[in-house]
Short mmCIF file of C-alpha atoms in Angstrom, two decimals:
data_model
loop_
_atom_site.label_atom_id
_atom_site.label_comp_id
_atom_site.label_asym_id
_atom_site.label_seq_id
_atom_site.Cartn_x
_atom_site.Cartn_y
_atom_site.Cartn_z
CA MET A 1 -0.65 -0.79 -28.86
CA THR A 2 -1.48 -4.26 -27.48
CA ASP A 3 1.57 -5.03 -26.16
CA ARG A 4 2.02 -1.27 -24.28
CA ILE A 5 -1.95 -1.89 -22.70
CA SER A 6 -1.00 -5.60 -21.60
CA ARG A 7 2.22 -4.28 -20.10
CA TYR A 8 1.67 -1.42 -18.30
CA GLY A 9 -2.10 -2.04 -17.77
CA HIS A 10 -1.09 -4.08 -14.63
CA GLY A 11 -3.10 -6.88 -16.64
CA CYS A 12 -6.03 -4.94 -17.05
CA ALA A 13 -7.03 -4.85 -20.78
CA SER A 14 -9.79 -7.03 -20.77
CA THR A 15 -10.54 -6.22 -16.57
CA ALA A 16 -13.99 -6.88 -15.49
CA LEU A 17 -13.70 -7.22 -11.46
CA VAL A 18 -15.72 -8.32 -8.00
CA ALA A 19 -16.80 -5.98 -5.69
CA PHE A 20 -18.72 -6.66 -2.55
CA LEU A 21 -19.23 -5.72 1.29
CA ILE A 22 -19.47 -7.90 4.18
CA ALA A 23 -18.69 -6.57 7.39
CA ALA A 24 -17.96 -9.41 9.39
CA PRO A 25 -14.51 -9.03 11.38
CA ALA A 26 -11.45 -10.84 11.00
CA LEU A 27 -9.20 -11.16 13.86
CA ALA A 28 -6.40 -13.54 14.20
CA HIS A 29 -6.67 -17.32 14.99
CA ASP A 30 -5.00 -16.93 18.19
CA VAL A 31 -6.88 -13.79 19.03
CA PRO A 32 -10.65 -14.48 20.38
CA GLN A 33 -12.95 -14.26 17.40
CA ASN A 34 -15.78 -12.46 19.21
CA ASP A 35 -18.81 -10.75 17.89
CA THR A 36 -17.86 -7.05 16.93
CA THR A 37 -20.23 -5.71 19.42
CA ALA A 38 -19.70 -7.33 22.40
CA PRO A 39 -17.58 -6.09 24.91
CA VAL A 40 -13.58 -6.50 24.99
CA ALA A 41 -11.82 -7.50 28.55
CA SER A 42 -9.03 -4.70 26.70
CA SER A 43 -7.79 -1.81 29.09
CA ALA A 44 -5.09 1.11 29.22
CA ASP A 45 -2.97 -1.43 30.76
CA ASP A 46 -2.99 -4.10 28.30
CA ALA A 47 -2.48 -1.17 25.49
CA ALA A 48 0.81 -0.27 27.64
CA GLU A 49 1.90 -3.90 28.16
CA THR A 50 1.27 -4.43 24.23
CA ALA A 51 3.46 -1.25 23.37
CA ARG A 52 6.32 -2.17 26.26
CA ARG A 53 6.31 -5.60 24.69
CA PHE A 54 6.40 -4.62 21.34
CA ALA A 55 9.41 -2.63 21.81
CA ALA A 56 11.05 -5.39 23.66
CA LEU A 57 10.95 -7.67 20.07
CA ARG A 58 11.15 -4.75 17.60
CA ASN A 59 14.80 -6.65 16.71
CA ASP A 60 13.57 -10.58 16.77
CA PRO A 61 12.27 -11.08 13.21
CA ALA A 62 10.41 -14.00 13.69
CA ARG A 63 8.32 -12.52 17.14
CA LEU A 64 8.06 -9.42 15.26
CA ARG A 65 6.51 -11.29 12.40
CA LEU A 66 4.16 -13.33 14.82
CA PHE A 67 3.00 -9.86 16.24
CA LEU A 68 2.90 -7.92 13.36
CA GLN A 69 1.14 -10.67 11.18
CA ALA A 70 -2.16 -10.69 14.38
CA PHE A 71 -2.01 -6.54 14.40
CA PRO A 72 -5.37 -5.25 12.94
CA LYS A 73 -5.07 -3.28 9.84
CA GLY A 74 -6.92 -0.74 8.58
CA ALA A 75 -6.87 -0.62 5.02
CA ASP A 76 -4.46 -1.08 1.77
CA LEU A 77 -5.52 1.95 -0.17
CA HIS A 78 -3.22 1.09 -3.07
CA ASN A 79 -3.42 -2.04 -4.78
CA HIS A 80 -3.74 -3.56 -8.80
CA LEU A 81 -5.57 -6.58 -8.34
CA ALA A 82 -3.31 -8.16 -11.19
CA GLY A 83 -0.53 -7.40 -9.04
CA ALA A 84 -1.64 -8.78 -6.25
CA ILE A 85 -2.11 -12.43 -7.05
CA TYR A 86 1.04 -14.62 -6.60
CA ALA A 87 2.18 -16.33 -9.82
CA GLU A 88 1.35 -20.01 -9.04
CA PRO A 89 -2.20 -19.80 -9.13
CA MET A 90 -1.83 -18.16 -12.10
CA LEU A 91 0.20 -20.64 -13.28
CA ASP A 92 -2.59 -23.22 -12.41
CA TRP A 93 -5.33 -21.46 -14.30
CA ALA A 94 -3.13 -21.93 -17.57
CA ARG A 95 -3.09 -25.29 -17.11
CA THR A 96 -6.76 -25.48 -16.26
CA ASP A 97 -7.81 -23.45 -19.31
CA ARG A 98 -5.32 -25.60 -21.14
CA GLU A 99 -3.50 -22.36 -22.69
CA CYS A 100 0.51 -22.50 -23.67
CA LEU A 101 4.00 -21.19 -22.55
CA ASP A 102 6.28 -19.42 -24.53
CA PRO A 103 9.34 -20.82 -22.60
CA ARG A 104 11.93 -18.26 -24.53
CA ARG A 105 9.75 -15.06 -23.56
CA GLN A 106 8.25 -16.96 -20.44
CA THR A 107 4.70 -15.72 -21.31
CA LEU A 108 1.72 -17.36 -21.30
CA SER A 109 -0.94 -17.68 -24.48
CA ASN A 110 -4.30 -18.42 -24.81
CA ASP A 111 -4.01 -20.33 -27.67
CA SER A 112 -5.12 -23.27 -26.54
CA SER A 113 -3.84 -25.37 -29.59
CA CYS A 114 -0.51 -24.14 -29.17
CA GLY A 115 -0.05 -23.82 -33.15
CA ARG A 116 2.35 -21.09 -33.28
CA PRO A 117 5.83 -22.11 -33.40
CA GLY A 118 7.68 -22.14 -29.57
CA LEU A 119 4.37 -22.92 -27.65
CA VAL A 120 4.48 -25.45 -25.13
CA PRO A 121 1.07 -26.41 -23.61
CA ALA A 122 0.81 -25.29 -20.00
CA ALA A 123 0.02 -28.50 -18.50
CA GLU A 124 3.04 -29.88 -19.81
CA ALA A 125 5.51 -27.23 -19.23
CA PHE A 126 4.70 -27.00 -15.53
CA ASN A 127 4.85 -30.47 -14.93
CA SER A 128 8.89 -29.89 -14.15
CA GLU A 129 10.03 -28.20 -11.23
CA ASP A 130 12.72 -25.96 -13.66
CA THR A 131 10.11 -24.41 -16.12
CA THR A 132 7.70 -24.08 -13.37
CA ASN A 133 10.73 -22.10 -11.35
CA ARG A 134 11.46 -20.32 -14.18
CA ALA A 135 8.26 -18.79 -15.51
CA ILE A 136 7.53 -17.83 -11.58
CA ASP A 137 10.48 -15.67 -11.33
CA ALA A 138 10.36 -14.15 -14.90
CA MET A 139 6.41 -13.16 -13.58
CA SER A 140 7.53 -11.84 -10.48
CA MET A 141 10.04 -9.98 -8.45
CA ARG A 142 11.24 -13.52 -6.91
CA GLY A 143 14.92 -13.81 -6.50
CA PHE A 144 15.78 -10.74 -9.04
CA VAL A 145 19.24 -10.23 -10.59
CA PRO A 146 19.97 -7.82 -13.50
CA THR A 147 21.88 -9.72 -16.34
CA GLU A 148 22.44 -8.83 -19.45
CA THR A 149 19.05 -9.20 -20.97
CA ASP A 150 17.15 -8.59 -17.73
CA ARG A 151 19.11 -5.08 -16.44
CA SER A 152 16.67 -3.38 -13.95
CA GLY A 153 14.18 -4.11 -11.77
CA HIS A 154 12.29 -1.54 -12.94
CA ASP A 155 11.55 -3.11 -16.32
CA HIS A 156 11.57 -6.86 -14.93
CA PHE A 157 8.15 -5.27 -12.27
CA PHE A 158 6.38 -3.80 -15.28
CA ASP A 159 7.20 -6.43 -18.04
CA THR A 160 5.40 -9.34 -15.37
CA PHE A 161 2.05 -8.26 -16.20
CA ASP A 162 2.26 -8.83 -19.64
CA LYS A 163 3.45 -12.53 -19.05
CA PHE A 164 0.53 -14.04 -17.09
CA ASP A 165 -2.21 -11.47 -18.40
CA ALA A 166 -3.28 -14.23 -20.46
CA ALA A 167 -4.49 -16.58 -17.53
CA TYR A 168 -5.58 -13.39 -15.07
CA GLU A 169 -7.84 -11.81 -17.87
CA THR A 170 -10.78 -14.80 -17.53
CA HIS A 171 -10.04 -15.60 -14.21
CA GLN A 172 -10.43 -12.52 -12.29
CA GLY A 173 -13.26 -13.93 -9.69
CA GLU A 174 -10.58 -16.25 -8.47
CA ALA A 175 -8.14 -13.05 -8.43
CA LEU A 176 -10.59 -10.88 -6.12
CA ALA A 177 -11.08 -14.26 -3.88
CA GLU A 178 -7.45 -14.66 -4.10
CA VAL A 179 -6.67 -10.96 -2.71
CA LEU A 180 -9.98 -11.12 -0.10
CA ALA A 181 -8.29 -14.35 1.53
CA GLN A 182 -4.62 -12.48 1.73
CA ALA A 183 -6.32 -9.54 3.11
CA ALA A 184 -7.92 -11.68 5.78
CA ARG A 185 -4.74 -13.67 6.57
CA ASP A 186 -2.86 -9.68 7.37
CA HIS A 187 -6.25 -9.02 9.08
CA GLU A 188 -6.97 -6.30 6.87
CA LEU A 189 -10.63 -4.68 7.86
CA TYR A 190 -10.60 -2.32 4.26
CA LEU A 191 -9.51 -2.75 0.20
CA GLU A 192 -9.36 -0.64 -2.46
CA THR A 193 -8.48 -2.71 -6.00
CA MET A 194 -7.55 -1.04 -8.89
CA VAL A 195 -9.76 -2.53 -11.64
CA SER A 196 -10.78 -1.67 -15.24
CA PRO A 197 -14.02 -3.36 -16.33
CA ALA A 198 -15.29 -2.43 -19.62
CA LEU A 199 -11.71 -0.66 -20.68
CA ALA A 200 -11.89 -1.83 -24.25
CA GLN A 201 -15.08 0.31 -24.57
CA ALA A 202 -13.96 2.98 -22.87
CA MET A 203 -10.61 3.73 -25.18
CA ALA A 204 -12.94 3.37 -28.06
CA LEU A 205 -14.94 6.43 -26.73
CA GLY A 206 -11.94 8.40 -27.46
CA ALA A 207 -10.90 6.75 -30.30
CA HIS A 208 -13.98 7.53 -32.18
CA HIS A 209 -14.41 11.30 -30.54
CA PRO A 210 -10.92 13.01 -31.32
CA LEU A 211 -9.99 14.98 -28.61
CA LYS A 212 -10.82 18.82 -29.49
CA GLY A 213 -7.62 20.54 -28.30
CA ASN A 214 -8.63 21.85 -24.50
CA ASN A 215 -11.84 22.26 -25.34
CA PHE A 216 -12.81 19.06 -23.01
CA ALA A 217 -16.20 20.50 -22.89
CA GLY A 218 -16.67 19.89 -26.46
CA SER A 219 -15.63 16.52 -26.37
CA TYR A 220 -17.37 15.31 -23.52
CA ALA A 221 -20.38 16.33 -25.64
CA GLU A 222 -20.01 14.13 -27.89
CA ILE A 223 -18.46 11.44 -25.91
CA ALA A 224 -21.78 11.86 -22.96
CA PRO A 225 -24.56 9.86 -24.71
CA SER A 226 -22.24 6.53 -25.17
CA LEU A 227 -21.70 6.57 -21.55
CA PRO A 228 -24.72 4.72 -20.14
CA ALA A 229 -23.67 2.09 -22.44
CA VAL A 230 -20.00 1.85 -21.40
CA VAL A 231 -21.35 2.21 -17.96
CA ALA A 232 -23.72 -0.78 -18.02
CA THR A 233 -20.76 -3.16 -19.45
CA ALA A 234 -19.03 -2.59 -16.65
CA ARG A 235 -21.30 -2.89 -13.65
CA ALA A 236 -22.20 -6.13 -15.34
CA GLU A 237 -18.57 -7.52 -15.53
CA ILE A 238 -18.00 -6.61 -12.02
CA ASN A 239 -21.55 -8.28 -11.16
CA GLN A 240 -20.42 -11.52 -12.87
CA MET A 241 -16.90 -11.52 -11.35
CA GLU A 242 -18.92 -10.82 -7.67
CA SER A 243 -20.68 -13.90 -7.90
CA ARG A 244 -17.90 -16.23 -8.95
CA ALA A 245 -16.22 -14.60 -6.19
CA HIS A 246 -19.04 -14.90 -3.35
CA ALA A 247 -19.26 -18.89 -4.76
CA ILE A 248 -15.55 -19.37 -4.59
CA LEU A 249 -15.36 -18.07 -0.94
CA GLY A 250 -18.38 -18.81 0.07
CA CYS A 251 -20.10 -15.62 1.28
CA GLY A 252 -23.74 -15.63 2.13
CA THR A 253 -23.52 -19.60 3.07
CA ALA A 254 -22.83 -21.05 6.41
CA HIS A 255 -19.47 -21.33 6.37
CA PRO A 256 -18.02 -18.34 4.88
CA GLN A 257 -14.00 -18.45 4.25
CA PRO A 258 -12.36 -15.21 6.05
CA GLY A 259 -11.87 -12.92 2.95
CA CYS A 260 -15.77 -13.06 2.99
CA ALA A 261 -15.27 -10.35 6.25
CA VAL A 262 -13.29 -7.54 4.23
CA THR A 263 -14.85 -4.97 3.07
CA VAL A 264 -13.73 -4.02 -0.91
CA ARG A 265 -14.28 -1.34 -3.06
CA TYR A 266 -12.88 -0.46 -5.93
CA LEU A 267 -10.72 2.69 -7.82
CA PHE A 268 -11.50 2.40 -11.90
CA GLN A 269 -7.49 2.77 -13.53
CA PRO A 270 -7.26 4.02 -16.51
CA LEU A 271 -3.91 3.83 -18.50
CA ARG A 272 -1.90 7.33 -18.60
CA ILE A 273 0.45 5.85 -21.91
CA LEU A 274 -2.27 6.37 -24.65
CA PRO A 275 -2.84 8.79 -27.20
CA PRO A 276 -4.96 11.88 -25.66
CA PRO A 277 -8.55 11.19 -26.92
CA MET A 278 -8.47 7.38 -25.56
CA VAL A 279 -6.96 8.40 -21.85
CA PHE A 280 -9.90 11.33 -21.88
CA GLY A 281 -12.69 8.36 -22.98
CA GLN A 282 -11.24 5.98 -20.57
CA LEU A 283 -10.93 9.23 -17.73
CA ALA A 284 -14.89 10.36 -18.60
CA ALA A 285 -15.92 6.29 -18.45
CA GLY A 286 -14.32 6.20 -15.77
CA TYR A 287 -15.83 9.11 -13.42
CA ALA A 288 -19.26 7.96 -14.88
CA LEU A 289 -18.84 4.43 -13.32
CA ALA A 290 -17.74 6.16 -10.10
CA HIS A 291 -20.43 8.37 -9.94
CA SER A 292 -23.13 5.42 -10.44
CA ASP A 293 -22.28 2.35 -8.68
CA PRO A 294 -21.21 2.76 -4.66
CA ARG A 295 -19.15 0.08 -5.10
CA VAL A 296 -16.35 2.02 -7.57
CA VAL A 297 -15.56 5.12 -4.83
CA GLY A 298 -13.40 6.77 -7.31
CA VAL A 299 -10.50 6.76 -10.21
CA ASN A 300 -6.70 6.27 -10.79
CA PHE A 301 -4.70 6.48 -13.29
CA VAL A 302 -1.74 3.38 -14.15
CA ALA A 303 1.58 2.64 -16.18
CA PRO A 304 4.65 4.29 -15.38
CA GLU A 305 5.06 7.64 -14.92
CA ASP A 306 8.37 7.63 -16.60
CA ASP A 307 7.20 6.32 -20.07
CA PRO A 308 7.33 8.85 -22.78
CA VAL A 309 3.74 9.16 -23.52
CA ALA A 310 2.67 10.06 -19.60
CA LEU A 311 5.85 12.48 -19.50
CA ARG A 312 5.03 14.46 -22.62
CA ASP A 313 1.05 14.43 -21.86
CA TYR A 314 1.56 14.90 -17.93
CA ASP A 315 -0.06 18.86 -17.54
CA LEU A 316 -2.55 17.76 -20.08
CA HIS A 317 -3.81 14.71 -18.28
CA MET A 318 -4.02 16.97 -15.04
CA ARG A 319 -6.36 19.01 -17.32
CA MET A 320 -8.54 16.71 -18.04
CA PHE A 321 -8.80 15.56 -14.67
CA ARG A 322 -9.37 19.12 -13.31
CA TYR A 323 -12.40 19.16 -16.34
CA LEU A 324 -14.17 15.74 -15.49
CA ASN A 325 -14.10 17.27 -11.24
CA GLY A 326 -16.66 20.21 -12.79
CA VAL A 327 -18.74 17.48 -13.93
CA ALA A 328 -18.92 14.92 -11.45
CA PRO A 329 -17.91 16.29 -8.39
CA ASP A 330 -18.24 13.69 -6.22
CA VAL A 331 -15.75 11.39 -7.74
CA LYS A 332 -12.81 10.93 -5.67
CA LEU A 333 -9.36 10.85 -6.56
CA SER A 334 -5.83 9.29 -5.97
CA LEU A 335 -3.37 9.44 -8.08
CA HIS A 336 0.00 7.79 -9.29
CA ALA A 337 2.50 10.54 -8.84
CA GLY A 338 6.20 11.41 -8.22
CA GLU A 339 7.00 7.41 -8.49
CA LEU A 340 10.44 8.66 -10.26
CA THR A 341 13.91 8.99 -8.64
CA LEU A 342 17.04 11.16 -10.04
CA GLY A 343 18.73 9.64 -13.25
CA LEU A 344 15.34 7.58 -14.43
CA VAL A 345 14.30 10.89 -15.98
CA PRO A 346 16.15 14.13 -15.61
CA PRO A 347 15.80 16.47 -12.95
CA SER A 348 13.17 19.05 -14.96
CA GLU A 349 10.75 15.81 -14.73
CA LEU A 350 10.88 15.54 -11.11
CA GLU A 351 9.58 19.61 -10.55
CA SER A 352 6.29 19.29 -10.55
CA HIS A 353 4.35 16.03 -10.59
CA ILE A 354 2.60 15.87 -6.85
CA ARG A 355 1.94 19.70 -7.12
CA GLN A 356 -0.12 19.42 -10.43
CA ALA A 357 -1.32 16.00 -8.93
CA VAL A 358 -2.70 18.16 -6.01
CA GLU A 359 -3.12 21.32 -6.96
CA VAL A 360 -4.40 21.02 -10.40
CA ALA A 361 -6.05 17.71 -10.74
CA GLY A 362 -7.49 17.72 -7.08
CA ALA A 363 -5.95 14.69 -6.22
CA ARG A 364 -7.13 13.66 -2.38
CA ARG A 365 -4.56 10.72 -1.64
CA ILE A 366 -1.23 10.55 -3.82
CA GLY A 367 0.24 7.16 -4.69
CA HIS A 368 3.82 6.62 -4.08
CA GLY A 369 5.37 10.28 -3.64
CA VAL A 370 8.99 9.15 -3.87
CA ASP A 371 10.18 12.44 -5.77
CA ILE A 372 8.78 14.98 -3.19
CA ALA A 373 12.53 16.35 -2.24
CA TYR A 374 13.05 17.09 -5.95
CA GLU A 375 9.86 18.97 -6.09
CA ARG A 376 10.33 22.80 -6.68
CA ASP A 377 8.96 24.58 -2.94
CA ALA A 378 8.98 21.06 -1.63
CA ALA A 379 8.57 22.24 1.56
CA GLU A 380 5.74 24.39 0.92
CA LEU A 381 4.49 21.76 -0.54
CA LEU A 382 4.42 19.32 2.27
CA HIS A 383 2.83 22.05 4.17
CA GLU A 384 -0.17 22.08 1.94
CA MET A 385 -0.59 18.91 1.81
CA ALA A 386 -0.26 18.64 5.79
CA GLN A 387 -2.79 21.54 5.71
CA LYS A 388 -5.08 19.77 2.99
CA GLN A 389 -4.68 16.39 4.38
CA ILE A 390 -3.94 15.06 1.36
CA MET A 391 -2.44 11.22 2.67
CA VAL A 392 0.08 9.77 0.83
CA GLU A 393 -0.02 5.85 0.69
CA ILE A 394 3.53 4.38 1.39
CA ASN A 395 4.59 1.22 -1.00
CA LEU A 396 7.75 0.42 0.50
CA SER A 397 8.73 -2.84 -0.79
CA SER A 398 8.06 -1.64 -4.78
CA ASN A 399 9.71 1.63 -4.41
CA ALA A 400 12.84 -0.42 -3.28
CA GLN A 401 12.25 -2.85 -6.49
CA ILE A 402 11.52 -0.55 -8.95
CA LEU A 403 13.23 2.67 -8.24
CA GLY A 404 16.16 1.48 -6.13
CA VAL A 405 14.72 4.02 -3.20
CA SER A 406 14.72 2.32 0.13
CA GLY A 407 15.59 2.95 3.78
CA GLY A 408 16.82 6.80 4.42
CA ASP A 409 16.15 7.41 0.99
CA HIS A 410 12.23 7.02 1.12
CA PRO A 411 10.74 10.43 2.27
CA PHE A 412 8.71 8.27 4.11
CA MET A 413 9.91 9.80 7.14
CA LEU A 414 10.09 13.39 5.67
CA TYR A 415 6.23 13.10 4.94
CA ARG A 416 5.42 12.21 8.89
CA ARG A 417 7.67 15.22 9.89
CA ALA A 418 6.13 17.32 7.97
CA GLY A 419 2.38 16.28 9.40
CA VAL A 420 1.63 14.13 6.06
CA PRO A 421 -1.10 11.74 6.39
CA THR A 422 0.63 8.00 5.82
CA ALA A 423 -0.28 4.38 5.53
CA LEU A 424 1.02 1.68 4.18
CA SER A 425 0.27 -0.08 0.94
CA THR A 426 0.97 -3.44 -1.14
CA ASP A 427 0.64 -1.98 -4.37
CA ASP A 428 1.48 -5.29 -6.43
CA GLU A 429 1.65 -7.83 -3.77
CA GLY A 430 1.75 -10.98 -5.37
CA VAL A 431 4.43 -9.51 -8.49
CA SER A 432 6.63 -7.97 -4.61
CA ARG A 433 6.26 -11.33 -3.18
CA ILE A 434 4.97 -9.77 -0.06
CA ASP A 435 1.81 -8.93 1.84
CA LEU A 436 0.85 -6.01 4.15
CA THR A 437 2.24 -7.87 7.00
CA HIS A 438 5.52 -7.49 5.27
CA GLU A 439 5.10 -3.67 4.87
CA TYR A 440 4.82 -3.44 8.30
CA GLN A 441 7.16 -5.33 9.65
CA ARG A 442 9.55 -3.59 6.95
CA ALA A 443 8.70 -0.07 8.14
CA THR A 444 9.16 -1.21 11.75
CA THR A 445 12.70 -2.44 11.28
CA THR A 446 13.82 0.55 9.02
CA TYR A 447 12.32 3.47 10.85
CA GLY A 448 12.09 2.45 14.46
CA LEU A 449 8.43 3.02 14.48
CA ASP A 450 6.60 2.19 17.83
CA TYR A 451 3.85 0.62 18.54
CA PRO A 452 1.49 4.07 18.86
CA THR A 453 2.56 4.68 15.73
CA LEU A 454 1.57 1.83 13.74
CA LYS A 455 -1.23 1.87 15.12
CA GLN A 456 -1.72 5.36 13.83
CA LEU A 457 -0.39 4.23 10.20
CA SER A 458 -3.04 1.31 10.69
CA ALA A 459 -6.22 3.87 11.75
CA THR A 460 -5.04 6.28 8.58
CA GLY A 461 -6.02 3.53 6.03
CA ILE A 462 -9.55 4.29 7.11
CA ARG A 463 -9.36 7.96 7.71
CA TYR A 464 -8.57 8.14 4.16
CA GLY A 465 -10.19 5.64 2.59
CA PHE A 466 -12.86 6.74 -0.14
CA GLU A 467 -15.54 4.25 0.90
CA SER A 468 -19.17 5.94 2.59
CA ASP A 469 -19.12 7.90 5.68
CA ALA A 470 -21.70 5.12 6.85
CA ASP A 471 -19.21 2.36 6.13
CA ARG A 472 -16.60 4.84 7.79
CA THR A 473 -18.11 4.07 11.29
CA THR A 474 -18.18 0.85 10.96
CA LEU A 475 -15.06 0.21 9.99
CA ASN A 476 -13.75 2.58 12.95
CA ALA A 477 -15.78 0.98 15.20
CA ARG A 478 -14.50 -2.80 14.21
CA LEU A 479 -10.88 -1.52 13.94
CA GLN A 480 -11.47 0.14 18.03
CA HIS A 481 -12.68 -3.50 18.67
CA ASP A 482 -10.09 -5.14 17.08
CA PHE A 483 -7.14 -3.64 18.74
CA ALA A 484 -8.57 -3.84 22.08
CA ALA A 485 -9.06 -7.74 21.44
CA PHE A 486 -5.48 -8.37 20.09
CA GLU A 487 -4.32 -6.26 22.99
CA HIS A 488 -5.64 -8.45 25.32
CA TRP A 489 -3.82 -11.30 23.74
CA ALA A 490 -0.47 -9.28 23.22
CA ALA A 491 -0.33 -8.24 26.51
CA HIS A 492 -0.62 -12.02 28.25
CA GLU A 493 1.04 -14.04 25.08
CA PRO A 494 4.13 -16.25 26.67
CA LEU A 495 5.52 -15.37 23.88
CA PHE A 496 6.21 -12.00 23.63
CA ARG A 497 7.25 -11.76 27.24
#
């Protein structure tokens, strides 16, 4: 059970993460860094010239990267904190903490004595360039090539979390600082990252209170008295990690780092691969936390959708969400749904996951949604999603790495043709070895996107985020300011002529 939690839980078996809000702007170093309230000397002519220049450089990868690096990106709404960290910082943390490496499995261990057979002190192991490179490859998708013992991108991707979890779980404040620093480099304004504070306590709720069939009300009545203690633990963990992240970034000091400018909120992520009572306990705790802490703006659901338990209990899980929506109707829901493809599972498993997430669970956003074309009455479902404005979080790189779905096989443009809102996101940028700028560049070169479409994708992230209305108003104002500053710069930058 512990291995399954660590492997599939995106490093969240003992996660406690930081949340904080700082409203300063984050612009490209080459772009004038003005106060967001100050007027920017931009015009419709600047916007038109920027669009013209963008069209001319779309097939020039180096200049396109330069352009898109500085381009203001409204939000990354699909981000797992553990998976967002590159392997290199985690190897450094392992050295600092005197952790160990199992070279055979390329897995870190917090057994500081390295007493078990086969363990080597991390500080010693990572003095070797070859050992370091093999560890980075094992803990990410870098240079992945299928072998006889490591045959699929799907399995390699999800196996990475168990390999680095020992370092991640004791450095979540550092992890958040890393992610916010990267978000600032990508010129993101808003980040929603998935975390699992007090997860062990949440799982224990279900273990101590067996699910009473479909009598969710009866089960919830037994769990409810224990929820305040779980919420208190989760909030304490968040506060502790917040303090660490602030200290690293210098937030609130005279010289804050750019990561302090990124507004960050959290989605609680329960694991879908556990016995039903434990899943229900996690969900109840997640809803209670999101209801009571404004930093936690919603609930999601993680672990491979093709896992046998996740497939077996999918209908049951959707009904759990529907019940809890009645208990706490203010809690917003984004769900991993349709992260499947033909061959990975039988065709019958592709027919209804997205629809159930929308119609039964009441999801406001869908993460991945790759198998939409296989859904029963897919055209009708697409029209429904467009009418209800159910946004889809598009993760191009991870879909290619995990599912082998890319290019014209990916439904990104199908969603856009149907009028379903979409925004680009990273999923697990550290494991995938990407950043959000890379995803914008991949979308541009693969699908021939024009500049107005990029601006729409950027703005969609803020529009469909789960932040408060007041935060959304502030973020939209910042985004428009940053667009104007960027376009004034891009329209006059000689490199883009």
